[in-house]
Amino acid sequence: MDENAREKAESLCPGAKCVLVCAVPYYAGDAPGNLSLYARGRDYHLVLGDLLNPICEVLHEKYPAHRFVPGVDNSPLPEREAAWAAGIGLRGEHGLVIVPPYGSWVFLGTILTDHPAPPPDRAPSPPCIRCGKCQKVCPGGALRGETFDPERCLSHLTQKKGELPPEQEALLAAHTLAWGCDLCQRVCPYNAHPKATELSTFRDDLVENLTADMVEGVTNRQFKERYGDRAFAWRGLAVIRRNLALQTSKN
Ligand code: SF4
Ligand code: SF4
């Protein structure tokens, strides 16, 4: 963990000694659509918050002298590194945690604590089979060896606010999704036949697709009312409109 992350962790949980990590599967089938699979169900920040908060309360009741701080994405912790250090799943070459039989379709949640929990009783996660398919399929060339360039990752670009440089616009215009990019996960052999999630909140009431009609003439407030509990809404309406407009511009 770098110094900056260490400082943030310290401010969240003074004297932090340990991080607990969980992986929560979300795969719910692969219906056609232009939203990344992770963004189709209820926002995982909300879902994992609902899962982790009561766990933290129970832990605090059991160990009242200690703090237990839940985190989902907003944590300063390098969650994937923490998962691998805890021996969860495999280290994917695409930088994601792979948890057979769920594949890489998992969200990570953490609990930071000053409780001196014992170290994990398993070895750190081994690497994947390194077939190289994820790197080959990446349209932006974001995955190169051990490095990852977010400015060439379409998933990152679909979330970036404002006007994009022409090169990034062209990448998005050639893309098929309005939010996210699952390409490196789709080709991964560990994701060939993933087990579906048991959590109904990731299976029910899915939004698979957005069209220009669905966001045309809609105010920011209406967009938030309709989709405020979806991960694709967190960057706001303008970003979704831009992504859809770029895709329309290629037709
Ligand atoms: S999400 Fe898409 S663009 Fe980003 S690394 Fe994977 S394949 Fe490349
Ligand atoms: S596609 Fe191949 S190299 Fe990439 S994460 Fe999956 S197994 Fe590893």
PDB file of C-alpha atoms and ligand atoms in Angstrom:
ATOM      1  CA  MET A   1       0.000   0.000   0.000  1.00  0.00           C
ATOM      2  CA  ASP A   2       1.435   3.414  -0.929  1.00  0.00           C
ATOM      3  CA  GLU A   3       1.914   6.215   1.599  1.00  0.00           C
ATOM      4  CA  ASN A   4      -1.152   8.136   0.444  1.00  0.00           C
ATOM      5  CA  ALA A   5      -3.417   5.107   0.823  1.00  0.00           C
ATOM      6  CA  ARG A   6      -1.834   4.334   4.192  1.00  0.00           C
ATOM      7  CA  GLU A   7      -2.596   7.857   5.414  1.00  0.00           C
ATOM      8  CA  LYS A   8      -6.202   7.655   4.230  1.00  0.00           C
ATOM      9  CA  ALA A   9      -6.616   4.249   5.859  1.00  0.00           C
ATOM     10  CA  GLU A  10      -5.185   5.668   9.083  1.00  0.00           C
ATOM     11  CA  SER A  11      -7.650   8.571   9.007  1.00  0.00           C
ATOM     12  CA  LEU A  12     -10.561   6.170   8.479  1.00  0.00           C
ATOM     13  CA  CYS A  13      -9.417   3.696  11.080  1.00  0.00           C
ATOM     14  CA  PRO A  14      -6.600   4.924  13.339  1.00  0.00           C
ATOM     15  CA  GLY A  15      -4.225   2.116  14.175  1.00  0.00           C
ATOM     16  CA  ALA A  16      -5.590  -0.102  11.381  1.00  0.00           C
ATOM     17  CA  LYS A  17      -4.002  -3.524  11.533  1.00  0.00           C
ATOM     18  CA  CYS A  18      -5.978  -5.707   9.237  1.00  0.00           C
ATOM     19  CA  VAL A  19      -8.310  -5.702   6.272  1.00  0.00           C
ATOM     20  CA  LEU A  20     -10.986  -8.322   5.723  1.00  0.00           C
ATOM     21  CA  VAL A  21     -11.952  -8.864   2.093  1.00  0.00           C
ATOM     22  CA  CYS A  22     -15.008 -10.472   0.545  1.00  0.00           C
ATOM     23  CA  ALA A  23     -15.886 -11.250  -3.077  1.00  0.00           C
ATOM     24  CA  VAL A  24     -19.568 -11.078  -4.006  1.00  0.00           C
ATOM     25  CA  PRO A  25     -20.645 -12.660  -7.318  1.00  0.00           C
ATOM     26  CA  TYR A  26     -22.947 -10.751  -9.640  1.00  0.00           C
ATOM     27  CA  TYR A  27     -23.203 -12.715 -12.905  1.00  0.00           C
ATOM     28  CA  ALA A  28     -26.877 -13.006 -13.885  1.00  0.00           C
ATOM     29  CA  GLY A  29     -26.720 -14.193 -17.485  1.00  0.00           C
ATOM     30  CA  ASP A  30     -25.707 -12.380 -20.607  1.00  0.00           C
ATOM     31  CA  ALA A  31     -28.783 -10.883 -22.240  1.00  0.00           C
ATOM     32  CA  PRO A  32     -27.968  -8.533 -25.144  1.00  0.00           C
ATOM     33  CA  GLY A  33     -27.549  -4.903 -24.130  1.00  0.00           C
ATOM     34  CA  ASN A  34     -25.180  -1.961 -24.133  1.00  0.00           C
ATOM     35  CA  LEU A  35     -24.509  -1.803 -20.403  1.00  0.00           C
ATOM     36  CA  SER A  36     -21.682  -3.685 -18.791  1.00  0.00           C
ATOM     37  CA  LEU A  37     -22.869  -6.695 -16.799  1.00  0.00           C
ATOM     38  CA  TYR A  38     -21.763  -5.217 -13.485  1.00  0.00           C
ATOM     39  CA  ALA A  39     -23.974  -2.147 -13.984  1.00  0.00           C
ATOM     40  CA  ARG A  40     -27.261  -3.863 -14.844  1.00  0.00           C
ATOM     41  CA  GLY A  41     -28.511  -4.681 -11.362  1.00  0.00           C
ATOM     42  CA  ARG A  42     -28.768  -2.501  -8.288  1.00  0.00           C
ATOM     43  CA  ASP A  43     -25.671  -0.383  -7.664  1.00  0.00           C
ATOM     44  CA  TYR A  44     -23.094  -2.647  -6.016  1.00  0.00           C
ATOM     45  CA  HIS A  45     -22.013   0.146  -3.698  1.00  0.00           C
ATOM     46  CA  LEU A  46     -25.486   0.058  -2.161  1.00  0.00           C
ATOM     47  CA  VAL A  47     -25.734  -3.737  -2.166  1.00  0.00           C
ATOM     48  CA  LEU A  48     -22.346  -4.357  -0.602  1.00  0.00           C
ATOM     49  CA  GLY A  49     -22.995  -1.567   1.885  1.00  0.00           C
ATOM     50  CA  ASP A  50     -26.173  -3.411   2.915  1.00  0.00           C
ATOM     51  CA  LEU A  51     -24.135  -6.592   3.336  1.00  0.00           C
ATOM     52  CA  LEU A  52     -21.117  -5.141   5.103  1.00  0.00           C
ATOM     53  CA  ASN A  53     -22.744  -2.660   7.483  1.00  0.00           C
ATOM     54  CA  PRO A  54     -24.558  -5.293   9.578  1.00  0.00           C
ATOM     55  CA  ILE A  55     -21.410  -7.442   9.634  1.00  0.00           C
ATOM     56  CA  CYS A  56     -19.461  -4.467  10.990  1.00  0.00           C
ATOM     57  CA  GLU A  57     -22.160  -3.894  13.612  1.00  0.00           C
ATOM     58  CA  VAL A  58     -21.973  -7.518  14.762  1.00  0.00           C
ATOM     59  CA  LEU A  59     -18.180  -7.381  14.890  1.00  0.00           C
ATOM     60  CA  HIS A  60     -18.319  -4.163  16.867  1.00  0.00           C
ATOM     61  CA  GLU A  61     -20.739  -5.704  19.372  1.00  0.00           C
ATOM     62  CA  LYS A  62     -18.367  -8.627  19.795  1.00  0.00           C
ATOM     63  CA  TYR A  63     -15.230  -6.471  19.957  1.00  0.00           C
ATOM     64  CA  PRO A  64     -16.449  -3.088  21.283  1.00  0.00           C
ATOM     65  CA  ALA A  65     -12.942  -1.738  21.767  1.00  0.00           C
ATOM     66  CA  HIS A  66     -12.252  -1.951  18.030  1.00  0.00           C
ATOM     67  CA  ARG A  67     -13.347  -0.198  14.862  1.00  0.00           C
ATOM     68  CA  PHE A  68     -14.697  -1.943  11.778  1.00  0.00           C
ATOM     69  CA  VAL A  69     -14.995   0.275   8.723  1.00  0.00           C
ATOM     70  CA  PRO A  70     -16.717  -1.058   5.591  1.00  0.00           C
ATOM     71  CA  GLY A  71     -15.495  -0.072   2.139  1.00  0.00           C
ATOM     72  CA  VAL A  72     -16.630  -0.628  -1.451  1.00  0.00           C
ATOM     73  CA  ASP A  73     -14.571   1.099  -4.123  1.00  0.00           C
ATOM     74  CA  ASN A  74     -14.484   4.245  -1.979  1.00  0.00           C
ATOM     75  CA  SER A  75     -11.872   2.687   0.257  1.00  0.00           C
ATOM     76  CA  PRO A  76      -8.281   3.925   0.009  1.00  0.00           C
ATOM     77  CA  LEU A  77      -7.216   0.296   0.101  1.00  0.00           C
ATOM     78  CA  PRO A  78      -5.959  -1.523  -2.966  1.00  0.00           C
ATOM     79  CA  GLU A  79      -8.827  -3.996  -2.766  1.00  0.00           C
ATOM     80  CA  ARG A  80      -7.567  -6.397  -5.402  1.00  0.00           C
ATOM     81  CA  GLU A  81      -4.121  -6.604  -3.849  1.00  0.00           C
ATOM     82  CA  ALA A  82      -5.762  -7.218  -0.481  1.00  0.00           C
ATOM     83  CA  ALA A  83      -7.904 -10.003  -1.976  1.00  0.00           C
ATOM     84  CA  TRP A  84      -4.863 -11.679  -3.522  1.00  0.00           C
ATOM     85  CA  ALA A  85      -2.865 -11.342  -0.316  1.00  0.00           C
ATOM     86  CA  ALA A  86      -5.773 -13.075   1.454  1.00  0.00           C
ATOM     87  CA  GLY A  87      -5.650 -15.916  -1.083  1.00  0.00           C
ATOM     88  CA  ILE A  88      -9.014 -15.147  -2.683  1.00  0.00           C
ATOM     89  CA  GLY A  89      -9.263 -16.627  -6.181  1.00  0.00           C
ATOM     90  CA  LEU A  90      -6.631 -16.000  -8.821  1.00  0.00           C
ATOM     91  CA  ARG A  91      -4.664 -13.024 -10.120  1.00  0.00           C
ATOM     92  CA  GLY A  92      -6.043 -12.327 -13.571  1.00  0.00           C
ATOM     93  CA  GLU A  93      -3.675 -10.927 -16.161  1.00  0.00           C
ATOM     94  CA  HIS A  94      -6.378  -8.324 -16.840  1.00  0.00           C
ATOM     95  CA  GLY A  95      -5.859  -7.072 -13.300  1.00  0.00           C
ATOM     96  CA  LEU A  96      -9.086  -8.514 -11.923  1.00  0.00           C
ATOM     97  CA  VAL A  97      -9.720 -11.079  -9.226  1.00  0.00           C
ATOM     98  CA  ILE A  98     -10.998 -14.380 -10.654  1.00  0.00           C
ATOM     99  CA  VAL A  99     -13.036 -16.501  -8.249  1.00  0.00           C
ATOM    100  CA  PRO A 100     -14.030 -19.842  -9.777  1.00  0.00           C
ATOM    101  CA  PRO A 101     -16.790 -20.870 -10.341  1.00  0.00           C
ATOM    102  CA  TYR A 102     -17.999 -17.252 -10.530  1.00  0.00           C
ATOM    103  CA  GLY A 103     -15.191 -16.114 -12.799  1.00  0.00           C
ATOM    104  CA  SER A 104     -14.176 -12.474 -12.546  1.00  0.00           C
ATOM    105  CA  TRP A 105     -17.811 -11.368 -12.231  1.00  0.00           C
ATOM    106  CA  VAL A 106     -17.379 -10.449  -8.584  1.00  0.00           C
ATOM    107  CA  PHE A 107     -17.424  -7.259  -6.565  1.00  0.00           C
ATOM    108  CA  LEU A 108     -14.946  -6.767  -3.768  1.00  0.00           C
ATOM    109  CA  GLY A 109     -15.804  -5.368  -0.380  1.00  0.00           C
ATOM    110  CA  THR A 110     -13.479  -4.656   2.537  1.00  0.00           C
ATOM    111  CA  ILE A 111     -13.636  -4.140   6.273  1.00  0.00           C
ATOM    112  CA  LEU A 112     -10.758  -2.191   7.734  1.00  0.00           C
ATOM    113  CA  THR A 113     -10.119  -2.808  11.400  1.00  0.00           C
ATOM    114  CA  ASP A 114      -7.708  -2.058  14.194  1.00  0.00           C
ATOM    115  CA  HIS A 115      -8.421  -5.556  15.541  1.00  0.00           C
ATOM    116  CA  PRO A 116      -5.307  -7.691  15.231  1.00  0.00           C
ATOM    117  CA  ALA A 117      -7.002 -10.491  13.312  1.00  0.00           C
ATOM    118  CA  PRO A 118      -4.835 -13.532  12.550  1.00  0.00           C
ATOM    119  CA  PRO A 119      -3.205 -13.650   9.113  1.00  0.00           C
ATOM    120  CA  PRO A 120      -4.980 -15.716   6.433  1.00  0.00           C
ATOM    121  CA  ASP A 121      -4.403 -19.441   6.639  1.00  0.00           C
ATOM    122  CA  ARG A 122      -4.024 -19.746   2.871  1.00  0.00           C
ATOM    123  CA  ALA A 123      -1.293 -18.870   0.460  1.00  0.00           C
ATOM    124  CA  PRO A 124      -1.601 -15.703  -1.639  1.00  0.00           C
ATOM    125  CA  SER A 125      -3.591 -16.103  -4.856  1.00  0.00           C
ATOM    126  CA  PRO A 126      -1.774 -17.821  -7.725  1.00  0.00           C
ATOM    127  CA  PRO A 127      -1.790 -16.267 -11.200  1.00  0.00           C
ATOM    128  CA  CYS A 128      -4.273 -17.253 -13.902  1.00  0.00           C
ATOM    129  CA  ILE A 129      -3.181 -19.517 -16.757  1.00  0.00           C
ATOM    130  CA  ARG A 130      -1.881 -16.441 -18.646  1.00  0.00           C
ATOM    131  CA  CYS A 131      -3.431 -17.364 -21.960  1.00  0.00           C
ATOM    132  CA  GLY A 132      -3.075 -13.748 -23.144  1.00  0.00           C
ATOM    133  CA  LYS A 133      -6.598 -13.557 -24.589  1.00  0.00           C
ATOM    134  CA  CYS A 134      -7.564 -10.517 -22.513  1.00  0.00           C
ATOM    135  CA  GLN A 135      -4.587  -8.521 -23.748  1.00  0.00           C
ATOM    136  CA  LYS A 136      -5.199  -9.500 -27.364  1.00  0.00           C
ATOM    137  CA  VAL A 137      -8.871  -8.542 -27.342  1.00  0.00           C
ATOM    138  CA  CYS A 138      -8.453  -5.163 -25.617  1.00  0.00           C
ATOM    139  CA  PRO A 139      -9.533  -2.601 -28.246  1.00  0.00           C
ATOM    140  CA  GLY A 140      -7.610   0.281 -26.715  1.00  0.00           C
ATOM    141  CA  GLY A 141      -4.421  -1.633 -25.948  1.00  0.00           C
ATOM    142  CA  ALA A 142      -4.854  -0.734 -22.296  1.00  0.00           C
ATOM    143  CA  LEU A 143      -3.412  -4.037 -21.093  1.00  0.00           C
ATOM    144  CA  ARG A 144       0.252  -4.394 -21.823  1.00  0.00           C
ATOM    145  CA  GLY A 145       2.236  -6.921 -19.854  1.00  0.00           C
ATOM    146  CA  GLU A 146       2.071  -5.910 -16.242  1.00  0.00           C
ATOM    147  CA  THR A 147       0.866  -2.402 -16.981  1.00  0.00           C
ATOM    148  CA  PHE A 148      -2.621  -1.008 -17.322  1.00  0.00           C
ATOM    149  CA  ASP A 149      -3.290   2.346 -18.984  1.00  0.00           C
ATOM    150  CA  PRO A 150      -6.717   3.629 -17.862  1.00  0.00           C
ATOM    151  CA  GLU A 151      -6.663   6.342 -20.525  1.00  0.00           C
ATOM    152  CA  ARG A 152      -6.877   3.592 -23.140  1.00  0.00           C
ATOM    153  CA  CYS A 153      -9.457   1.508 -21.289  1.00  0.00           C
ATOM    154  CA  LEU A 154     -12.949   1.895 -22.737  1.00  0.00           C
ATOM    155  CA  SER A 155     -14.581   1.129 -19.434  1.00  0.00           C
ATOM    156  CA  HIS A 156     -12.726   4.054 -17.894  1.00  0.00           C
ATOM    157  CA  LEU A 157     -13.480   6.306 -20.862  1.00  0.00           C
ATOM    158  CA  THR A 158     -17.222   5.646 -20.664  1.00  0.00           C
ATOM    159  CA  GLN A 159     -17.040   7.060 -17.146  1.00  0.00           C
ATOM    160  CA  LYS A 160     -14.902  10.080 -17.933  1.00  0.00           C
ATOM    161  CA  LYS A 161     -16.692  13.414 -17.767  1.00  0.00           C
ATOM    162  CA  GLY A 162     -16.570  16.183 -20.344  1.00  0.00           C
ATOM    163  CA  GLU A 163     -15.269  16.338 -23.875  1.00  0.00           C
ATOM    164  CA  LEU A 164     -12.775  13.670 -24.817  1.00  0.00           C
ATOM    165  CA  PRO A 165      -9.729  14.068 -27.048  1.00  0.00           C
ATOM    166  CA  PRO A 166     -10.361  12.843 -30.634  1.00  0.00           C
ATOM    167  CA  GLU A 167      -8.404   9.622 -30.136  1.00  0.00           C
ATOM    168  CA  GLN A 168     -10.510   8.667 -27.123  1.00  0.00           C
ATOM    169  CA  GLU A 169     -13.708   9.693 -28.894  1.00  0.00           C
ATOM    170  CA  ALA A 170     -12.784   7.397 -31.768  1.00  0.00           C
ATOM    171  CA  LEU A 171     -12.216   4.509 -29.360  1.00  0.00           C
ATOM    172  CA  LEU A 172     -15.631   5.036 -27.812  1.00  0.00           C
ATOM    173  CA  ALA A 173     -17.347   5.519 -31.171  1.00  0.00           C
ATOM    174  CA  ALA A 174     -16.111   2.082 -32.246  1.00  0.00           C
ATOM    175  CA  HIS A 175     -17.269   0.568 -28.963  1.00  0.00           C
ATOM    176  CA  THR A 176     -20.555  -1.263 -28.514  1.00  0.00           C
ATOM    177  CA  LEU A 177     -21.344  -0.372 -24.921  1.00  0.00           C
ATOM    178  CA  ALA A 178     -22.766   2.853 -23.522  1.00  0.00           C
ATOM    179  CA  TRP A 179     -21.263   2.064 -20.143  1.00  0.00           C
ATOM    180  CA  GLY A 180     -18.322  -0.152 -19.252  1.00  0.00           C
ATOM    181  CA  CYS A 181     -16.501  -2.737 -21.342  1.00  0.00           C
ATOM    182  CA  ASP A 182     -16.565  -6.446 -20.647  1.00  0.00           C
ATOM    183  CA  LEU A 183     -14.371  -7.620 -23.514  1.00  0.00           C
ATOM    184  CA  CYS A 184     -11.353  -8.736 -21.504  1.00  0.00           C
ATOM    185  CA  GLN A 185     -13.640 -10.624 -19.154  1.00  0.00           C
ATOM    186  CA  ARG A 186     -15.751 -12.231 -21.854  1.00  0.00           C
ATOM    187  CA  VAL A 187     -12.783 -13.915 -23.530  1.00  0.00           C
ATOM    188  CA  CYS A 188     -11.308 -15.199 -20.288  1.00  0.00           C
ATOM    189  CA  PRO A 189     -11.534 -19.013 -20.057  1.00  0.00           C
ATOM    190  CA  TYR A 190     -12.470 -18.740 -16.379  1.00  0.00           C
ATOM    191  CA  ASN A 191     -15.603 -16.890 -17.450  1.00  0.00           C
ATOM    192  CA  ALA A 192     -16.688 -19.482 -20.033  1.00  0.00           C
ATOM    193  CA  HIS A 193     -19.422 -20.981 -17.837  1.00  0.00           C
ATOM    194  CA  PRO A 194     -19.708 -18.837 -14.741  1.00  0.00           C
ATOM    195  CA  LYS A 195     -21.985 -19.781 -11.905  1.00  0.00           C
ATOM    196  CA  ALA A 196     -24.791 -17.245 -11.514  1.00  0.00           C
ATOM    197  CA  THR A 197     -25.132 -15.112  -8.430  1.00  0.00           C
ATOM    198  CA  GLU A 198     -27.536 -16.196  -5.740  1.00  0.00           C
ATOM    199  CA  LEU A 199     -28.312 -12.579  -4.855  1.00  0.00           C
ATOM    200  CA  SER A 200     -31.697 -11.559  -6.242  1.00  0.00           C
ATOM    201  CA  THR A 201     -30.693  -7.891  -6.155  1.00  0.00           C
ATOM    202  CA  PHE A 202     -28.197  -8.630  -8.950  1.00  0.00           C
ATOM    203  CA  ARG A 203     -30.629 -10.888 -10.829  1.00  0.00           C
ATOM    204  CA  ASP A 204     -33.919  -9.002 -10.758  1.00  0.00           C
ATOM    205  CA  ASP A 205     -35.096  -5.784 -12.343  1.00  0.00           C
ATOM    206  CA  LEU A 206     -32.049  -5.556 -14.601  1.00  0.00           C
ATOM    207  CA  VAL A 207     -31.476  -2.647 -16.982  1.00  0.00           C
ATOM    208  CA  GLU A 208     -29.546  -4.144 -19.896  1.00  0.00           C
ATOM    209  CA  ASN A 209     -29.807  -1.383 -22.435  1.00  0.00           C
ATOM    210  CA  LEU A 210     -30.036   2.393 -22.743  1.00  0.00           C
ATOM    211  CA  THR A 211     -31.120   4.190 -25.874  1.00  0.00           C
ATOM    212  CA  ALA A 212     -31.034   7.851 -26.851  1.00  0.00           C
ATOM    213  CA  ASP A 213     -34.845   7.906 -26.539  1.00  0.00           C
ATOM    214  CA  MET A 214     -34.586   6.873 -22.888  1.00  0.00           C
ATOM    215  CA  VAL A 215     -32.402   9.872 -22.017  1.00  0.00           C
ATOM    216  CA  GLU A 216     -33.775  12.424 -24.487  1.00  0.00           C
ATOM    217  CA  GLY A 217     -35.692  15.277 -22.887  1.00  0.00           C
ATOM    218  CA  VAL A 218     -34.960  13.872 -19.440  1.00  0.00           C
ATOM    219  CA  THR A 219     -33.773  16.201 -16.682  1.00  0.00           C
ATOM    220  CA  ASN A 220     -30.920  15.312 -14.368  1.00  0.00           C
ATOM    221  CA  ARG A 221     -33.420  14.923 -11.562  1.00  0.00           C
ATOM    222  CA  GLN A 222     -35.611  12.546 -13.610  1.00  0.00           C
ATOM    223  CA  PHE A 223     -32.541  10.541 -14.599  1.00  0.00           C
ATOM    224  CA  LYS A 224     -31.526  10.247 -10.930  1.00  0.00           C
ATOM    225  CA  GLU A 225     -35.054   9.287  -9.933  1.00  0.00           C
ATOM    226  CA  ARG A 226     -35.150   6.536 -12.553  1.00  0.00           C
ATOM    227  CA  TYR A 227     -31.621   5.239 -12.339  1.00  0.00           C
ATOM    228  CA  GLY A 228     -30.147   6.671  -9.136  1.00  0.00           C
ATOM    229  CA  ASP A 229     -29.744   3.167  -7.713  1.00  0.00           C
ATOM    230  CA  ARG A 230     -27.683   2.007 -10.720  1.00  0.00           C
ATOM    231  CA  ALA A 231     -23.921   2.161 -10.991  1.00  0.00           C
ATOM    232  CA  PHE A 232     -24.077   3.594 -14.526  1.00  0.00           C
ATOM    233  CA  ALA A 233     -25.812   6.723 -13.190  1.00  0.00           C
ATOM    234  CA  TRP A 234     -23.083   7.902 -10.848  1.00  0.00           C
ATOM    235  CA  ARG A 235     -21.337  10.094 -13.425  1.00  0.00           C
ATOM    236  CA  GLY A 236     -24.596  11.741 -14.420  1.00  0.00           C
ATOM    237  CA  LEU A 237     -26.802  12.060 -17.450  1.00  0.00           C
ATOM    238  CA  ALA A 238     -24.394  14.062 -19.628  1.00  0.00           C
ATOM    239  CA  VAL A 239     -21.825  11.252 -19.717  1.00  0.00           C
ATOM    240  CA  ILE A 240     -24.417   8.675 -20.800  1.00  0.00           C
ATOM    241  CA  ARG A 241     -25.760  11.030 -23.462  1.00  0.00           C
ATOM    242  CA  ARG A 242     -22.269  11.630 -24.799  1.00  0.00           C
ATOM    243  CA  ASN A 243     -21.510   7.909 -24.965  1.00  0.00           C
ATOM    244  CA  LEU A 244     -24.756   7.186 -26.796  1.00  0.00           C
ATOM    245  CA  ALA A 245     -24.205  10.117 -29.168  1.00  0.00           C
ATOM    246  CA  LEU A 246     -20.714   8.851 -30.047  1.00  0.00           C
ATOM    247  CA  GLN A 247     -22.131   5.452 -30.909  1.00  0.00           C
ATOM    248  CA  THR A 248     -24.885   6.982 -33.012  1.00  0.00           C
ATOM    249  CA  SER A 249     -22.314   9.088 -34.870  1.00  0.00           C
ATOM    250  CA  LYS A 250     -20.696   6.000 -36.395  1.00  0.00           C
ATOM    251  CA  ASN A 251     -23.950   4.878 -38.062  1.00  0.00           C
TER     252      ASN A 251
HETATM  253  S1  SF4 B   1     -12.347  -3.233 -20.010  1.00  0.00           S
HETATM  254 FE1  SF4 B   1     -12.125  -3.224 -22.277  1.00  0.00          FE
HETATM  255  S2  SF4 B   1     -10.773  -1.521 -22.757  1.00  0.00           S
HETATM  256 FE2  SF4 B   1     -10.576  -1.907 -20.532  1.00  0.00          FE
HETATM  257  S3  SF4 B   1      -8.849  -3.296 -20.355  1.00  0.00           S
HETATM  258 FE3  SF4 B   1     -10.665  -4.614 -20.578  1.00  0.00          FE
HETATM  259  S4  SF4 B   1     -10.876  -4.999 -22.797  1.00  0.00           S
HETATM  260 FE4  SF4 B   1      -9.454  -3.282 -22.511  1.00  0.00          FE
HETATM  261  S1  SF4 B   2      -7.950 -14.111 -20.436  1.00  0.00           S
HETATM  262 FE1  SF4 B   2      -6.243 -15.510 -20.006  1.00  0.00          FE
HETATM  263  S2  SF4 B   2      -4.556 -14.145 -19.400  1.00  0.00           S
HETATM  264 FE2  SF4 B   2      -6.426 -12.947 -19.272  1.00  0.00          FE
HETATM  265  S3  SF4 B   2      -7.086 -13.126 -17.133  1.00  0.00           S
HETATM  266 FE3  SF4 B   2      -8.137 -14.728 -18.287  1.00  0.00          FE
HETATM  267  S4  SF4 B   2      -6.812 -16.523 -18.105  1.00  0.00           S
HETATM  268 FE4  SF4 B   2      -5.598 -14.762 -17.518  1.00  0.00          FE
END
